[in-house]
Amino acid sequence: MYLKRIIEQRIQNSLNRIGCVMVVGPKGIGKTETSKKLCKSFIELDNPSKNYKQLLEVDYEFILNGEKPRLIDEWQEVPKVFNLIRREIDNQNLKGAYILCGSTSAEIDKELHSGMNRVSRIKMRPLSYTELKLSEQKIDFNSFFDKDFILSPIETNFPLKKHIESICIGGFPLNIENNLSDSWENNRDYWENFINFDISKTDKINILLFKNFLKSIARNISHDLKYSTIAKDANIDERTVVEYFNILEKNYLLDNLSVWNTKLRSRANLRKKPKVNFIDPCLGVNLINATYEKLSKDFETLGFYFESLVIRDLKTYAETLGYDIFFYSDDENLEIDCIIENKDGYWSLFEIKLGSENGIGEGVKNINKLVKKLDDSVLKMLISKNIITAKNISYKVGDINIIGFSHIYLNF
């Protein structure tokens, strides 16, 4: 079963203006299937049934032969193909000629510098609530950047258990039609295959220590972490922590949030460490065996993973519109979960809470504290203040929108 993806229009728009689009992201995210919807011919270089490696010893050009746009899947298997594409785009002044898909950045980053003005790089993420048709489509994401938007009270029937199920199932296409139990096992297999087959081919790791490292991240999800914290928790040295982080990053399994670099009028200093998240919260809960039943009782862990779920979707929506997404953190222990800034520098802020009265009250306090710290030049660009919750109601408290997560969607 194929579900239409938000990223499709981004890819098409890029094909209309440039010679080559590079779609990156972790394995199993749907890059190839989506790209096939937009191409007119394709070749899969990692297809074991084809004898491409022997053919490549004689001729590379056959890779490019086919109706355009042509998809070259797992192109990093033959990185020299990039130079062939670049040369053809230059010689023929092509637009919309190639789509490249890859699941590791090991070779991609080496070649990208030579593709300036020829390649548009787009990161693909898991399916969002909008794409999964879980969103109740009450509040368009664009409303958060509309000065004239006025939130009217909304109440629906979306239960908390559906959010918990979504955290455990995740947004990988393989699980679209699977139940919770089968999805959980698929996500466990994902990690086992990644550790025992994918990285063991290219990286020398101690599998036991690497699993300890992964579990440490999973226990500290949605935190701005120091290497020393992970090293102590996983019982490994900091150099190994850096090495293991690099492995996750080059395989697109991390999707961290950077700190918002803004202008303050207070004496607080901004922190620099990014907030750590897996590409999908389902990968984290699986590592620490935080099952549906356990999350239903452990609201502290659930809160962090609900935040990770919301950030996953906000990133998809924001980047589709060309917006930047951050979080705020300073040395006075003030944190705002999400800041989204549009192309013109206008911004909106989002706290993310499960929805208890105390949690919402804390979110309101944090928002008011931040407003007092910001320079006037920054404040005049603020569009909306929001608290996203796991509840099924949306309403307004003063000038702050309280938003049920299931109500948000992106019209595409």
mmCIF file of C-alpha atoms in Angstrom, residues 54-384:
data_model
loop_
_atom_site.group_PDB
_atom_site.id
_atom_site.type_symbol
_atom_site.label_atom_id
_atom_site.label_comp_id
_atom_site.label_asym_id
_atom_site.label_seq_id
_atom_site.Cartn_x
_atom_site.Cartn_y
_atom_site.Cartn_z
ATOM 1 C CA GLN A 54 30.988 -6.701 -13.849
ATOM 2 C CA LEU A 55 29.310 -4.370 -16.323
ATOM 3 C CA LEU A 56 30.784 -1.382 -14.512
ATOM 4 C CA GLU A 57 34.285 -2.707 -15.059
ATOM 5 C CA VAL A 58 33.680 -2.185 -18.780
ATOM 6 C CA ASP A 59 31.324 0.785 -19.000
ATOM 7 C CA TYR A 60 29.661 3.292 -16.661
ATOM 8 C CA GLU A 61 27.568 5.044 -19.273
ATOM 9 C CA PHE A 62 24.788 2.435 -19.301
ATOM 10 C CA ILE A 63 23.744 3.654 -15.855
ATOM 11 C CA LEU A 64 22.625 6.938 -17.418
ATOM 12 C CA ASN A 65 20.792 5.413 -20.359
ATOM 13 C CA GLY A 66 17.049 5.737 -19.947
ATOM 14 C CA GLU A 67 14.182 8.162 -20.214
ATOM 15 C CA LYS A 68 14.471 11.232 -18.002
ATOM 16 C CA PRO A 69 13.995 11.828 -15.180
ATOM 17 C CA ARG A 70 15.968 8.695 -14.403
ATOM 18 C CA LEU A 71 16.200 7.267 -10.889
ATOM 19 C CA ILE A 72 19.552 5.814 -9.831
ATOM 20 C CA ASP A 73 18.924 3.995 -6.573
ATOM 21 C CA GLU A 74 21.702 3.444 -3.999
ATOM 22 C CA TRP A 75 24.046 5.389 -6.254
ATOM 23 C CA GLN A 76 26.726 5.522 -3.554
ATOM 24 C CA GLU A 77 27.462 1.901 -4.474
ATOM 25 C CA VAL A 78 29.164 3.423 -7.550
ATOM 26 C CA PRO A 79 30.171 6.960 -6.508
ATOM 27 C CA LYS A 80 31.909 7.630 -9.843
ATOM 28 C CA VAL A 81 28.473 7.878 -11.418
ATOM 29 C CA PHE A 82 28.115 11.300 -9.812
ATOM 30 C CA ASN A 83 30.811 12.786 -12.047
ATOM 31 C CA LEU A 84 29.111 11.319 -15.123
ATOM 32 C CA ILE A 85 25.840 12.929 -14.140
ATOM 33 C CA ARG A 86 27.486 16.256 -13.397
ATOM 34 C CA ARG A 87 29.233 16.268 -16.766
ATOM 35 C CA GLU A 88 26.047 15.395 -18.658
ATOM 36 C CA ILE A 89 24.048 18.092 -16.856
ATOM 37 C CA ASP A 90 26.728 20.672 -17.678
ATOM 38 C CA ASN A 91 27.166 19.660 -21.310
ATOM 39 C CA GLN A 92 23.460 19.548 -22.111
ATOM 40 C CA ASN A 93 22.225 22.180 -19.633
ATOM 41 C CA LEU A 94 19.718 19.660 -18.285
ATOM 42 C CA LYS A 95 16.914 20.163 -15.802
ATOM 43 C CA GLY A 96 14.947 17.373 -14.174
ATOM 44 C CA ALA A 97 17.295 14.681 -15.478
ATOM 45 C CA TYR A 98 18.149 12.515 -12.462
ATOM 46 C CA ILE A 99 16.926 11.432 -9.066
ATOM 47 C CA LEU A 100 19.561 9.860 -6.809
ATOM 48 C CA CYS A 101 18.604 7.864 -3.725
ATOM 49 C CA GLY A 102 21.005 6.831 -0.972
ATOM 50 C CA SER A 103 20.851 5.533 2.588
ATOM 51 C CA THR A 104 24.325 6.484 3.754
ATOM 52 C CA SER A 105 26.227 9.748 3.515
ATOM 53 C CA ALA A 106 29.680 8.116 3.472
ATOM 54 C CA GLU A 107 30.227 8.839 -0.222
ATOM 55 C CA ILE A 108 27.534 11.457 -0.682
ATOM 56 C CA ASP A 109 29.303 14.097 1.372
ATOM 57 C CA LYS A 110 32.585 13.553 -0.485
ATOM 58 C CA GLU A 111 30.953 14.201 -3.840
ATOM 59 C CA LEU A 112 28.430 16.924 -3.043
ATOM 60 C CA HIS A 113 30.911 19.791 -3.171
ATOM 61 C CA SER A 114 31.420 19.115 -6.860
ATOM 62 C CA GLY A 115 27.685 19.216 -7.488
ATOM 63 C CA MET A 116 27.117 22.828 -6.543
ATOM 64 C CA ASN A 117 24.281 24.393 -8.560
ATOM 65 C CA ARG A 118 23.501 21.020 -10.108
ATOM 66 C CA VAL A 119 22.064 19.040 -7.184
ATOM 67 C CA SER A 120 19.217 19.691 -4.762
ATOM 68 C CA ARG A 121 19.493 17.555 -1.624
ATOM 69 C CA ILE A 122 16.233 16.632 0.146
ATOM 70 C CA LYS A 123 15.978 14.616 3.351
ATOM 71 C CA MET A 124 13.091 12.180 3.635
ATOM 72 C CA ARG A 125 11.544 11.448 7.014
ATOM 73 C CA PRO A 126 9.026 8.874 8.244
ATOM 74 C CA LEU A 127 5.328 9.249 7.502
ATOM 75 C CA SER A 128 3.679 12.066 9.458
ATOM 76 C CA TYR A 129 0.203 12.088 10.979
ATOM 77 C CA THR A 130 -0.999 13.953 7.886
ATOM 78 C CA GLU A 131 0.363 11.296 5.524
ATOM 79 C CA LEU A 132 -0.809 8.414 7.723
ATOM 80 C CA LYS A 133 -4.297 9.970 7.764
ATOM 81 C CA LEU A 134 -4.192 10.062 11.561
ATOM 82 C CA SER A 135 -4.575 13.840 11.657
ATOM 83 C CA GLU A 136 -8.129 15.063 12.175
ATOM 84 C CA GLN A 137 -7.248 18.059 9.983
ATOM 85 C CA LYS A 138 -8.658 20.846 12.120
ATOM 86 C CA ILE A 139 -5.722 23.291 12.173
ATOM 87 C CA ASP A 140 -3.513 23.866 9.135
ATOM 88 C CA PHE A 141 0.170 24.151 10.057
ATOM 89 C CA ASN A 142 0.280 27.415 8.108
ATOM 90 C CA SER A 143 -2.099 28.941 10.673
ATOM 91 C CA PHE A 144 0.732 29.207 13.176
ATOM 92 C CA PHE A 145 2.348 31.791 10.879
ATOM 93 C CA ASP A 146 -0.823 33.734 10.104
ATOM 94 C CA LYS A 147 -1.085 36.929 12.161
ATOM 95 C CA ASP A 148 -4.842 36.946 11.665
ATOM 96 C CA PHE A 149 -5.422 33.368 12.831
ATOM 97 C CA ILE A 150 -7.852 33.147 15.745
ATOM 98 C CA LEU A 151 -8.235 29.743 17.368
ATOM 99 C CA SER A 152 -11.786 28.670 18.078
ATOM 100 C CA PRO A 153 -12.380 25.865 20.605
ATOM 101 C CA ILE A 154 -12.169 22.371 19.085
ATOM 102 C CA GLU A 155 -12.961 19.023 20.689
ATOM 103 C CA THR A 156 -12.665 15.633 18.973
ATOM 104 C CA ASN A 157 -12.478 11.958 19.946
ATOM 105 C CA PHE A 158 -8.761 11.214 19.486
ATOM 106 C CA PRO A 159 -7.683 9.151 22.540
ATOM 107 C CA LEU A 160 -4.253 9.200 24.184
ATOM 108 C CA LYS A 161 -3.792 5.501 23.412
ATOM 109 C CA LYS A 162 -3.616 6.277 19.681
ATOM 110 C CA HIS A 163 -0.646 8.573 20.272
ATOM 111 C CA ILE A 164 1.051 5.838 22.317
ATOM 112 C CA GLU A 165 0.388 3.303 19.560
ATOM 113 C CA SER A 166 1.832 5.736 17.007
ATOM 114 C CA ILE A 167 5.005 6.126 19.046
ATOM 115 C CA CYS A 168 5.460 2.346 19.176
ATOM 116 C CA ILE A 169 4.475 1.635 15.555
ATOM 117 C CA GLY A 170 6.315 4.568 13.989
ATOM 118 C CA GLY A 171 6.158 6.060 10.533
ATOM 119 C CA PHE A 172 8.072 3.516 8.438
ATOM 120 C CA PRO A 173 6.034 2.454 5.373
ATOM 121 C CA LEU A 174 6.519 -1.236 6.186
ATOM 122 C CA ASN A 175 4.194 -0.841 9.166
ATOM 123 C CA ILE A 176 1.346 0.994 7.436
ATOM 124 C CA GLU A 177 -0.982 -2.000 7.543
ATOM 125 C CA ASN A 178 0.577 -3.849 10.474
ATOM 126 C CA ASN A 179 -0.835 -4.194 13.968
ATOM 127 C CA LEU A 180 1.071 -3.031 17.030
ATOM 128 C CA SER A 181 2.681 -6.399 17.757
ATOM 129 C CA ASP A 182 3.972 -6.974 14.218
ATOM 130 C CA SER A 183 5.211 -3.398 13.944
ATOM 131 C CA TRP A 184 7.142 -3.791 17.200
ATOM 132 C CA GLU A 185 8.880 -6.896 15.858
ATOM 133 C CA ASN A 186 9.641 -5.164 12.543
ATOM 134 C CA ASN A 187 11.268 -2.282 14.424
ATOM 135 C CA ARG A 188 13.323 -4.726 16.470
ATOM 136 C CA ASP A 189 14.438 -6.434 13.250
ATOM 137 C CA TYR A 190 15.372 -3.023 11.843
ATOM 138 C CA TRP A 191 17.940 -2.498 14.584
ATOM 139 C CA GLU A 192 19.265 -6.062 14.433
ATOM 140 C CA ASN A 193 19.757 -5.869 10.667
ATOM 141 C CA PHE A 194 21.387 -2.461 10.928
ATOM 142 C CA ILE A 195 23.812 -3.540 13.650
ATOM 143 C CA ASN A 196 24.668 -7.019 12.402
ATOM 144 C CA PHE A 197 24.674 -6.476 8.639
ATOM 145 C CA ASP A 198 24.753 -2.820 7.568
ATOM 146 C CA ILE A 199 27.400 -1.280 9.797
ATOM 147 C CA SER A 200 29.369 -4.454 10.427
ATOM 148 C CA LYS A 201 30.306 -4.357 6.716
ATOM 149 C CA THR A 202 31.844 -0.888 6.918
ATOM 150 C CA ASP A 203 32.568 -0.057 10.556
ATOM 151 C CA LYS A 204 34.554 -1.993 13.135
ATOM 152 C CA ILE A 205 32.443 -1.861 16.264
ATOM 153 C CA ASN A 206 31.965 -3.744 19.486
ATOM 154 C CA ILE A 207 28.331 -4.790 19.077
ATOM 155 C CA LEU A 208 27.650 -5.013 22.816
ATOM 156 C CA LEU A 209 29.069 -1.530 23.467
ATOM 157 C CA PHE A 210 27.242 -0.112 20.457
ATOM 158 C CA LYS A 211 23.942 -1.464 21.789
ATOM 159 C CA ASN A 212 24.705 0.103 25.177
ATOM 160 C CA PHE A 213 25.330 3.382 23.389
ATOM 161 C CA LEU A 214 22.011 3.152 21.518
ATOM 162 C CA LYS A 215 20.099 2.367 24.698
ATOM 163 C CA SER A 216 21.705 5.341 26.425
ATOM 164 C CA ILE A 217 20.443 7.665 23.701
ATOM 165 C CA ALA A 218 17.013 6.061 23.929
ATOM 166 C CA ARG A 219 16.919 6.674 27.688
ATOM 167 C CA ASN A 220 17.866 10.313 27.145
ATOM 168 C CA ILE A 221 15.745 11.125 24.112
ATOM 169 C CA SER A 222 14.689 14.767 23.614
ATOM 170 C CA HIS A 223 17.622 16.014 25.729
ATOM 171 C CA ASP A 224 20.612 18.159 24.804
ATOM 172 C CA LEU A 225 23.289 15.635 25.700
ATOM 173 C CA LYS A 226 26.979 15.908 26.392
ATOM 174 C CA TYR A 227 29.289 13.194 25.113
ATOM 175 C CA SER A 228 30.448 12.688 28.680
ATOM 176 C CA THR A 229 26.877 11.888 29.787
ATOM 177 C CA ILE A 230 26.513 9.148 27.171
ATOM 178 C CA ALA A 231 30.023 7.836 27.868
ATOM 179 C CA LYS A 232 29.309 7.443 31.576
ATOM 180 C CA ASP A 233 25.865 5.955 31.031
ATOM 181 C CA ALA A 234 27.020 3.460 28.371
ATOM 182 C CA ASN A 235 30.372 2.725 30.045
ATOM 183 C CA ILE A 236 32.456 3.715 27.007
ATOM 184 C CA ASP A 237 35.031 6.446 26.363
ATOM 185 C CA GLU A 238 34.096 9.756 24.752
ATOM 186 C CA ARG A 239 36.083 9.089 21.578
ATOM 187 C CA THR A 240 33.986 5.980 21.007
ATOM 188 C CA VAL A 241 30.824 8.007 21.650
ATOM 189 C CA VAL A 242 31.823 10.425 18.884
ATOM 190 C CA GLU A 243 32.579 7.510 16.547
ATOM 191 C CA TYR A 244 29.205 5.894 17.250
ATOM 192 C CA PHE A 245 27.326 9.169 16.779
ATOM 193 C CA ASN A 246 29.006 9.529 13.387
ATOM 194 C CA ILE A 247 27.783 6.069 12.394
ATOM 195 C CA LEU A 248 24.175 6.992 13.218
ATOM 196 C CA GLU A 249 24.446 10.346 11.468
ATOM 197 C CA LYS A 250 25.898 8.999 8.229
ATOM 198 C CA ASN A 251 23.052 6.460 8.120
ATOM 199 C CA TYR A 252 20.455 9.191 8.789
ATOM 200 C CA LEU A 253 19.170 7.559 11.969
ATOM 201 C CA LEU A 254 19.517 10.706 14.063
ATOM 202 C CA ASP A 255 17.395 13.797 13.518
ATOM 203 C CA ASN A 256 18.673 16.284 16.071
ATOM 204 C CA LEU A 257 17.410 19.787 16.791
ATOM 205 C CA SER A 258 19.874 22.672 16.801
ATOM 206 C CA VAL A 259 19.789 25.482 19.367
ATOM 207 C CA TRP A 260 18.107 28.708 18.263
ATOM 208 C CA ASN A 261 20.783 31.370 17.971
ATOM 209 C CA THR A 262 18.878 34.518 18.879
ATOM 210 C CA LYS A 263 19.437 37.919 20.452
ATOM 211 C CA LEU A 264 18.787 38.237 24.191
ATOM 212 C CA ARG A 265 18.476 41.252 26.427
ATOM 213 C CA SER A 266 19.078 39.134 29.546
ATOM 214 C CA ARG A 267 22.468 37.891 30.746
ATOM 215 C CA ALA A 268 21.633 34.267 30.033
ATOM 216 C CA ASN A 269 23.958 32.364 27.724
ATOM 217 C CA LEU A 270 22.601 30.076 25.033
ATOM 218 C CA ARG A 271 23.611 26.448 25.173
ATOM 219 C CA LYS A 272 25.224 24.912 22.108
ATOM 220 C CA LYS A 273 24.531 21.173 22.241
ATOM 221 C CA PRO A 274 21.770 19.931 19.898
ATOM 222 C CA LYS A 275 18.794 18.026 21.242
ATOM 223 C CA VAL A 276 19.102 14.337 20.377
ATOM 224 C CA ASN A 277 16.308 12.464 18.583
ATOM 225 C CA PHE A 278 16.127 9.336 16.498
ATOM 226 C CA ILE A 279 14.622 9.713 13.025
ATOM 227 C CA ASP A 280 11.471 8.121 14.480
ATOM 228 C CA PRO A 281 10.493 7.626 18.133
ATOM 229 C CA CYS A 282 9.569 3.986 17.434
ATOM 230 C CA LEU A 283 13.293 3.178 17.200
ATOM 231 C CA GLY A 284 13.999 4.581 20.650
ATOM 232 C CA VAL A 285 11.171 2.928 22.566
ATOM 233 C CA ASN A 286 12.072 -0.397 20.952
ATOM 234 C CA LEU A 287 15.671 -0.182 22.173
ATOM 235 C CA ILE A 288 14.646 0.229 25.815
ATOM 236 C CA ASN A 289 11.652 -2.089 25.529
ATOM 237 C CA ALA A 290 9.244 0.739 26.397
ATOM 238 C CA THR A 291 6.198 -1.112 25.124
ATOM 239 C CA TYR A 292 2.684 0.259 24.765
ATOM 240 C CA GLU A 293 1.796 -1.162 28.166
ATOM 241 C CA LYS A 294 4.854 0.353 29.852
ATOM 242 C CA LEU A 295 4.434 3.779 28.251
ATOM 243 C CA SER A 296 0.782 3.798 29.336
ATOM 244 C CA LYS A 297 2.013 3.723 32.948
ATOM 245 C CA ASP A 298 5.270 5.688 32.688
ATOM 246 C CA PHE A 299 4.171 9.235 31.890
ATOM 247 C CA GLU A 300 7.667 10.713 32.264
ATOM 248 C CA THR A 301 9.108 8.534 29.490
ATOM 249 C CA LEU A 302 5.921 8.948 27.469
ATOM 250 C CA GLY A 303 6.278 12.726 27.689
ATOM 251 C CA PHE A 304 9.749 12.694 26.141
ATOM 252 C CA TYR A 305 8.708 10.335 23.360
ATOM 253 C CA PHE A 306 5.530 12.287 22.657
ATOM 254 C CA GLU A 307 7.755 15.334 22.224
ATOM 255 C CA SER A 308 9.928 13.344 19.805
ATOM 256 C CA LEU A 309 6.811 12.309 17.849
ATOM 257 C CA VAL A 310 5.606 15.897 17.541
ATOM 258 C CA ILE A 311 9.043 17.164 16.495
ATOM 259 C CA ARG A 312 9.218 14.455 13.810
ATOM 260 C CA ASP A 313 6.084 15.817 12.150
ATOM 261 C CA LEU A 314 6.815 19.503 12.709
ATOM 262 C CA LYS A 315 10.143 19.006 10.936
ATOM 263 C CA THR A 316 8.391 17.506 7.917
ATOM 264 C CA TYR A 317 5.853 20.333 7.759
ATOM 265 C CA ALA A 318 8.363 23.130 8.374
ATOM 266 C CA GLU A 319 10.975 21.949 5.893
ATOM 267 C CA THR A 320 8.323 21.440 3.214
ATOM 268 C CA LEU A 321 7.697 25.189 3.415
ATOM 269 C CA GLY A 322 11.394 26.051 3.605
ATOM 270 C CA TYR A 323 11.199 27.004 7.293
ATOM 271 C CA ASP A 324 13.944 26.434 9.873
ATOM 272 C CA ILE A 325 13.293 24.552 13.107
ATOM 273 C CA PHE A 326 15.193 24.848 16.410
ATOM 274 C CA PHE A 327 14.795 24.620 20.176
ATOM 275 C CA TYR A 328 15.719 27.187 22.825
ATOM 276 C CA SER A 329 18.001 26.367 25.758
ATOM 277 C CA ASP A 330 20.065 28.592 28.058
ATOM 278 C CA ASP A 331 22.306 28.258 31.101
ATOM 279 C CA GLU A 332 19.481 29.379 33.405
ATOM 280 C CA ASN A 333 17.688 26.082 32.672
ATOM 281 C CA LEU A 334 15.015 27.604 30.484
ATOM 282 C CA GLU A 335 14.043 25.477 27.513
ATOM 283 C CA ILE A 336 11.420 25.889 24.824
ATOM 284 C CA ASP A 337 10.823 22.668 22.914
ATOM 285 C CA CYS A 338 10.511 24.100 19.420
ATOM 286 C CA ILE A 339 11.050 27.367 17.554
ATOM 287 C CA ILE A 340 10.078 27.540 13.877
ATOM 288 C CA GLU A 341 11.238 30.462 11.759
ATOM 289 C CA ASN A 342 9.894 31.226 8.288
ATOM 290 C CA LYS A 343 11.796 32.568 5.292
ATOM 291 C CA ASP A 344 11.123 36.184 6.253
ATOM 292 C CA GLY A 345 12.416 35.798 9.810
ATOM 293 C CA TYR A 346 9.009 35.641 11.483
ATOM 294 C CA TRP A 347 8.776 32.877 14.053
ATOM 295 C CA SER A 348 6.462 30.903 16.296
ATOM 296 C CA LEU A 349 7.230 28.937 19.435
ATOM 297 C CA PHE A 350 5.921 25.588 20.645
ATOM 298 C CA GLU A 351 6.015 23.889 24.006
ATOM 299 C CA ILE A 352 5.083 20.189 23.933
ATOM 300 C CA LYS A 353 3.241 18.628 26.887
ATOM 301 C CA LEU A 354 1.068 15.589 27.455
ATOM 302 C CA GLY A 355 -1.740 17.867 28.582
ATOM 303 C CA SER A 356 -2.031 17.804 32.379
ATOM 304 C CA GLU A 357 -3.021 21.036 34.088
ATOM 305 C CA ASN A 358 0.429 21.261 35.702
ATOM 306 C CA GLY A 359 2.173 20.545 32.405
ATOM 307 C CA ILE A 360 0.277 23.237 30.538
ATOM 308 C CA GLY A 361 0.887 25.645 33.411
ATOM 309 C CA GLU A 362 4.620 24.933 33.193
ATOM 310 C CA GLY A 363 4.507 25.545 29.437
ATOM 311 C CA VAL A 364 2.814 28.909 29.940
ATOM 312 C CA LYS A 365 5.460 29.914 32.510
ATOM 313 C CA ASN A 366 8.308 28.906 30.196
ATOM 314 C CA ILE A 367 6.842 30.902 27.314
ATOM 315 C CA ASN A 368 6.433 34.001 29.478
ATOM 316 C CA LYS A 369 9.996 33.650 30.793
ATOM 317 C CA LEU A 370 11.377 33.468 27.271
ATOM 318 C CA VAL A 371 9.449 36.535 26.138
ATOM 319 C CA LYS A 372 11.015 38.541 28.989
ATOM 320 C CA LYS A 373 14.521 37.475 27.929
ATOM 321 C CA LEU A 374 14.306 38.271 24.227
ATOM 322 C CA ASP A 375 15.455 41.455 22.577
ATOM 323 C CA ASP A 376 12.688 43.742 21.265
ATOM 324 C CA SER A 377 13.947 43.289 17.708
ATOM 325 C CA VAL A 378 13.274 39.546 18.034
ATOM 326 C CA LEU A 379 9.927 39.884 19.787
ATOM 327 C CA LYS A 380 8.432 42.025 17.039
ATOM 328 C CA MET A 381 8.872 39.075 14.670
ATOM 329 C CA LEU A 382 6.929 36.657 16.904
ATOM 330 C CA ILE A 383 3.712 35.392 15.287
ATOM 331 C CA SER A 384 2.240 32.847 17.705
#
